[in-house]
PDB file of C-alpha atoms in Angstrom:
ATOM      1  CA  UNK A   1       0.000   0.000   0.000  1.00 56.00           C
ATOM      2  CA  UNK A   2       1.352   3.392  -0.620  1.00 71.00           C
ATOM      3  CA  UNK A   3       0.318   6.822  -0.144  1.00 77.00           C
ATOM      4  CA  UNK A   4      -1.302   7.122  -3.721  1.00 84.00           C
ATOM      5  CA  UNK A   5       0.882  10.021  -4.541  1.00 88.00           C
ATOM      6  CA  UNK A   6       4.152  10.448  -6.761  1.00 88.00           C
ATOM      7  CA  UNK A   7       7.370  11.341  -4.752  1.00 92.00           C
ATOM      8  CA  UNK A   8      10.710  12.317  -4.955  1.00 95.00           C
ATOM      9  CA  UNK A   9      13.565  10.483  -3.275  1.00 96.00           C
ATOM     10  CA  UNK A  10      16.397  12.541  -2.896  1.00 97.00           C
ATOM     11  CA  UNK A  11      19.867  10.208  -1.463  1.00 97.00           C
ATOM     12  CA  UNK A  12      23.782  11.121  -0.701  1.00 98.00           C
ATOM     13  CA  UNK A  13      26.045   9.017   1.210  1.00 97.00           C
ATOM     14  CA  UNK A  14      29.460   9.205   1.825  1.00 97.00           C
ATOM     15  CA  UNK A  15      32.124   6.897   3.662  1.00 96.00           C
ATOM     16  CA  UNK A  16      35.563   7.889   5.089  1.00 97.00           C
ATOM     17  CA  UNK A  17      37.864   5.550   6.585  1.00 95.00           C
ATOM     18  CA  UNK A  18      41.369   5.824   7.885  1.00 96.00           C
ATOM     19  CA  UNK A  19      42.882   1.860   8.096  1.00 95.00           C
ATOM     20  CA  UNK A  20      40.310   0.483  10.447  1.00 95.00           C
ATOM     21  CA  UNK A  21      38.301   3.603  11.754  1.00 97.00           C
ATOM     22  CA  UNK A  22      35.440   5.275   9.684  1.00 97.00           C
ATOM     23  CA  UNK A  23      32.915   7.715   9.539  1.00 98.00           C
ATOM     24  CA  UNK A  24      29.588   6.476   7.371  1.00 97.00           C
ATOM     25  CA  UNK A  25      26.790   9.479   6.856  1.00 98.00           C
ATOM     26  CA  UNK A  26      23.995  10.211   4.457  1.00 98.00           C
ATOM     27  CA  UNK A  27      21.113  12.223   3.818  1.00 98.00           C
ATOM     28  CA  UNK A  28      17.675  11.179   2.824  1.00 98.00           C
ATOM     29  CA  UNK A  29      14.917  13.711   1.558  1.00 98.00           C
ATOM     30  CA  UNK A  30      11.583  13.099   0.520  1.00 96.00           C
ATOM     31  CA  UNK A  31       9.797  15.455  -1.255  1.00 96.00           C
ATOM     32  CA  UNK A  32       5.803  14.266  -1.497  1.00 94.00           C
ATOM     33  CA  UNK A  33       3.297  15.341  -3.537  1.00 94.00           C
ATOM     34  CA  UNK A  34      -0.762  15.525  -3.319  1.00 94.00           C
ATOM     35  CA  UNK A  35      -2.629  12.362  -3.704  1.00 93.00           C
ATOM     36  CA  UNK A  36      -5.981  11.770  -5.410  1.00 91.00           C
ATOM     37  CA  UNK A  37      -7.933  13.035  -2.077  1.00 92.00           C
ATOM     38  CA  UNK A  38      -6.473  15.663  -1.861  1.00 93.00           C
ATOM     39  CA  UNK A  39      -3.897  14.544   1.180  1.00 94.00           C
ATOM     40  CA  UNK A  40       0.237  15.257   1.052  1.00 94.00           C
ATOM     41  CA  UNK A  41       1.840  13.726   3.749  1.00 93.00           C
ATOM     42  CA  UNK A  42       4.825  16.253   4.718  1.00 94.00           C
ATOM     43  CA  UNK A  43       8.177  16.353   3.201  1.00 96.00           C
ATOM     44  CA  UNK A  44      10.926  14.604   5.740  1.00 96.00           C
ATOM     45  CA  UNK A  45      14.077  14.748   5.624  1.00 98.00           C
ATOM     46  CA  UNK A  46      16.898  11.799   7.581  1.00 98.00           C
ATOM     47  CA  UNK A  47      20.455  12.471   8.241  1.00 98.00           C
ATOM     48  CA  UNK A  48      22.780  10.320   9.926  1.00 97.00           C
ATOM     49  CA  UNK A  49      26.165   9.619  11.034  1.00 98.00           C
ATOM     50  CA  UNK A  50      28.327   6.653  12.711  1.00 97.00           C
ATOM     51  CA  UNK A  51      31.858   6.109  13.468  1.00 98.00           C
ATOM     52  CA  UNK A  52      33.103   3.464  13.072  1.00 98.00           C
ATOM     53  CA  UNK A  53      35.688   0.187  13.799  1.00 97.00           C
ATOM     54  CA  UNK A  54      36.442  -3.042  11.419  1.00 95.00           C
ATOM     55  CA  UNK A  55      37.856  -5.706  13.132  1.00 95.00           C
ATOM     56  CA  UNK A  56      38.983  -9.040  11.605  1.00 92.00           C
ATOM     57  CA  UNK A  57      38.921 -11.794  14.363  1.00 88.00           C
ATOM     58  CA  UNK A  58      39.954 -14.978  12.331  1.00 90.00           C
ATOM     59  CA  UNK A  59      37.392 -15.299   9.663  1.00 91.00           C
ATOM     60  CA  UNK A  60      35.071 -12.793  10.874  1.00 94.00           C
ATOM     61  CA  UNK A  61      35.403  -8.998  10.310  1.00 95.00           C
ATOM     62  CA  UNK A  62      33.319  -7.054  13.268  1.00 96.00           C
ATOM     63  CA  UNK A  63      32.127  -3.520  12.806  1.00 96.00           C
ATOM     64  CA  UNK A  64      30.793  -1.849  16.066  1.00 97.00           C
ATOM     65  CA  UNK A  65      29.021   1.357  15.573  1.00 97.00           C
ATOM     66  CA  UNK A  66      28.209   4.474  17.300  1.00 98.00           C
ATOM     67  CA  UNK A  67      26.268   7.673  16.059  1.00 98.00           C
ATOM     68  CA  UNK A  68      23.524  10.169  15.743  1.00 98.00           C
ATOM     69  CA  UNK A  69      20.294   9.272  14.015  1.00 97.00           C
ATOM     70  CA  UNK A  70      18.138  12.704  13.150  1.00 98.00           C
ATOM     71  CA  UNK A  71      14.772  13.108  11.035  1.00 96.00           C
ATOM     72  CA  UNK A  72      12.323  15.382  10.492  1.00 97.00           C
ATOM     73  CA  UNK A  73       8.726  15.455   8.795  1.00 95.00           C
ATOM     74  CA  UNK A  74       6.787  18.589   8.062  1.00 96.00           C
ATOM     75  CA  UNK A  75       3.258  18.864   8.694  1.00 95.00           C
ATOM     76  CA  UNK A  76       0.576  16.488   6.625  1.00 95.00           C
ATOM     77  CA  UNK A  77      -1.864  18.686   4.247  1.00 95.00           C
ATOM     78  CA  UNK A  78      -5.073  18.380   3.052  1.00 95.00           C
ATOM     79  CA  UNK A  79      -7.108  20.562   1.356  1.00 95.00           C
ATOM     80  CA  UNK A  80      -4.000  22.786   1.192  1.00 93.00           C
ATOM     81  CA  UNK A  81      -4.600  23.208   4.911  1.00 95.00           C
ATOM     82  CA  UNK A  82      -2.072  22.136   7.511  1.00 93.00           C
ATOM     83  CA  UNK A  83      -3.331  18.869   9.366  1.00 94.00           C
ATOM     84  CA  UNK A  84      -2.857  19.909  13.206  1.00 91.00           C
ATOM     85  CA  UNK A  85      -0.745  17.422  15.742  1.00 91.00           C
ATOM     86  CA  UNK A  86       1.592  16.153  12.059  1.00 93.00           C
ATOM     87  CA  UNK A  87       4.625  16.678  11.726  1.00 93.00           C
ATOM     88  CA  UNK A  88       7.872  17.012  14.105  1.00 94.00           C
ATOM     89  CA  UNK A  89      11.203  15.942  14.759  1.00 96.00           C
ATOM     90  CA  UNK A  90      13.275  12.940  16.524  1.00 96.00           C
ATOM     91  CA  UNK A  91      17.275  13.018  17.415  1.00 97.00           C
ATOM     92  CA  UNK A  92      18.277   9.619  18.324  1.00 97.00           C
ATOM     93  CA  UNK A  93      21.706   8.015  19.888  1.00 98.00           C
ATOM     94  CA  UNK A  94      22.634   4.433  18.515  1.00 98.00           C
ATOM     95  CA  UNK A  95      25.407   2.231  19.075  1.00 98.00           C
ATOM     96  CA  UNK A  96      25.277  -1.440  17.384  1.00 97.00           C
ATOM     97  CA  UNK A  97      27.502  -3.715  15.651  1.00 97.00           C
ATOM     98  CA  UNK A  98      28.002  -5.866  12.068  1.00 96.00           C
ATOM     99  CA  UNK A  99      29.497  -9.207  11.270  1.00 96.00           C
ATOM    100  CA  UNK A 100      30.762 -10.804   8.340  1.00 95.00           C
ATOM    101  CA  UNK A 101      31.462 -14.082   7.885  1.00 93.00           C
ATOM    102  CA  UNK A 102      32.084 -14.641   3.870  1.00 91.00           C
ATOM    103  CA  UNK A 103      29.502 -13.690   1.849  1.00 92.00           C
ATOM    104  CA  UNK A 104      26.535 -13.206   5.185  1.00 96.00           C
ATOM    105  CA  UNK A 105      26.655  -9.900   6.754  1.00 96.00           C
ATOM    106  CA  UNK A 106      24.212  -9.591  10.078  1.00 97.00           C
ATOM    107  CA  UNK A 107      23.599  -6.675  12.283  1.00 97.00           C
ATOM    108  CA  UNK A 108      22.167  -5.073  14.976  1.00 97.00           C
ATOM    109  CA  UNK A 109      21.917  -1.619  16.650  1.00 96.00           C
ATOM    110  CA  UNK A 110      19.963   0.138  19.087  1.00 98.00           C
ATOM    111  CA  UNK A 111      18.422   3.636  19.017  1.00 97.00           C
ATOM    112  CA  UNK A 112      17.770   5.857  21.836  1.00 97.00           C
ATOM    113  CA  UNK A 113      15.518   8.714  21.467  1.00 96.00           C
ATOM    114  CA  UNK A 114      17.725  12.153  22.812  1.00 97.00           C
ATOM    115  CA  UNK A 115      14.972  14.683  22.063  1.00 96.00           C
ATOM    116  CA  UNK A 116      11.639  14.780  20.189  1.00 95.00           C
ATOM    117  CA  UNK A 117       8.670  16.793  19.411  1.00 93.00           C
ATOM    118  CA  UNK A 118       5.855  14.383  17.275  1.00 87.00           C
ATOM    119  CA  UNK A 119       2.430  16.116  16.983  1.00 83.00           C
ATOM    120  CA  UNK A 120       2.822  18.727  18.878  1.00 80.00           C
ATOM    121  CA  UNK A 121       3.984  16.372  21.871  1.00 81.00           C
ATOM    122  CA  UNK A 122       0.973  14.150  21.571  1.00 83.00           C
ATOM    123  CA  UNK A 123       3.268  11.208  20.204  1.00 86.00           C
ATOM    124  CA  UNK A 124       6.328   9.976  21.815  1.00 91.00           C
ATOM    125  CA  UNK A 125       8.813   7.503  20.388  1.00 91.00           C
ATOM    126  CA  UNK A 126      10.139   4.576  21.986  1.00 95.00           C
ATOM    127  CA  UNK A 127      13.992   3.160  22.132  1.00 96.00           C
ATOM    128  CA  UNK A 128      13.920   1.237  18.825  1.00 95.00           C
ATOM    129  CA  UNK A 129      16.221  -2.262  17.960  1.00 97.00           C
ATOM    130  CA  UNK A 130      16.974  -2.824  14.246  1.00 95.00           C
ATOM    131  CA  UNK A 131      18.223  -6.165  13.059  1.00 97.00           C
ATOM    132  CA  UNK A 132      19.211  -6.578   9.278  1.00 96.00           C
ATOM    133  CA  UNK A 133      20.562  -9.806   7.379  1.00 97.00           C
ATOM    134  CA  UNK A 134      22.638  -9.454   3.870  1.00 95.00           C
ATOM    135  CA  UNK A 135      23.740 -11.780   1.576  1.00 95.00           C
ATOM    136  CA  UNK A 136      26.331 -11.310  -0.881  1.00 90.00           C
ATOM    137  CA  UNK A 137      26.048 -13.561  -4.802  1.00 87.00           C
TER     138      UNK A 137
END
């Protein structure tokens, strides 16, 4: 299901390392557009940034992670008229770590909200676990 609108998607990434220590960031905007009833959900905009370490333990390169997680969503529309309580911002701390072993990369990190402001203070997010599983053919 999507939002029944046509959007933008707007990426940059970049990745600096120095032997075994790196920096990862990138930028994420979304620019959305009016739907069929008349509904835009409001532009957001992600940027993040983690340092990094790459360690090879035998066979196994692990990557722990710290950083800074922000986004940001402008306020929903319909009718051309701002949707009260939409819209706000969320500044997150996460630390988590990567392994590869051949071609299988897992991973887990954990994000901590620092300061927010959802709806006008009506919503308030939770710490927040991501696990992700890659495979390389």
């Amino acid at each position: 299901m999507g939002t029944g609108s046509v959007d933008v998607l707007l990426n940059a990434a970049y990745t600096i390392r120095w032997n075994d220590f790196g920096v990862n960031s990138s930028a994420q905007y979304k620019l959305n557009t009016v739907n069929a009833d008349a509904f835009r959900f409001g532009n957001r905009f992600n940027l993040n940034s983690f340092a990094f370490y790459r360690a090879k333990v035998d066979a196994i390169i692990l990557t722990p992670n710290a950083g800074m997680i922000y986004e940001h969503s402008a306020a929903n529309y319909l009718n051309g008229l701002p949707v009260d309580q939409t819209g706000g911002y969320l500044l997150n701390a996460s630390l988590g770590v990567e392994c590869a072993f051949k071609k299988i990369s897992v991973g887990l990190n954990v994000q901590l909200p620092v300061a927010q402001n959802f709806a006008q203070g009506q919503t308030q997010a939770n710490t927040r676990a991501v696990f992700h599983i890659a495979f390389a053919i």
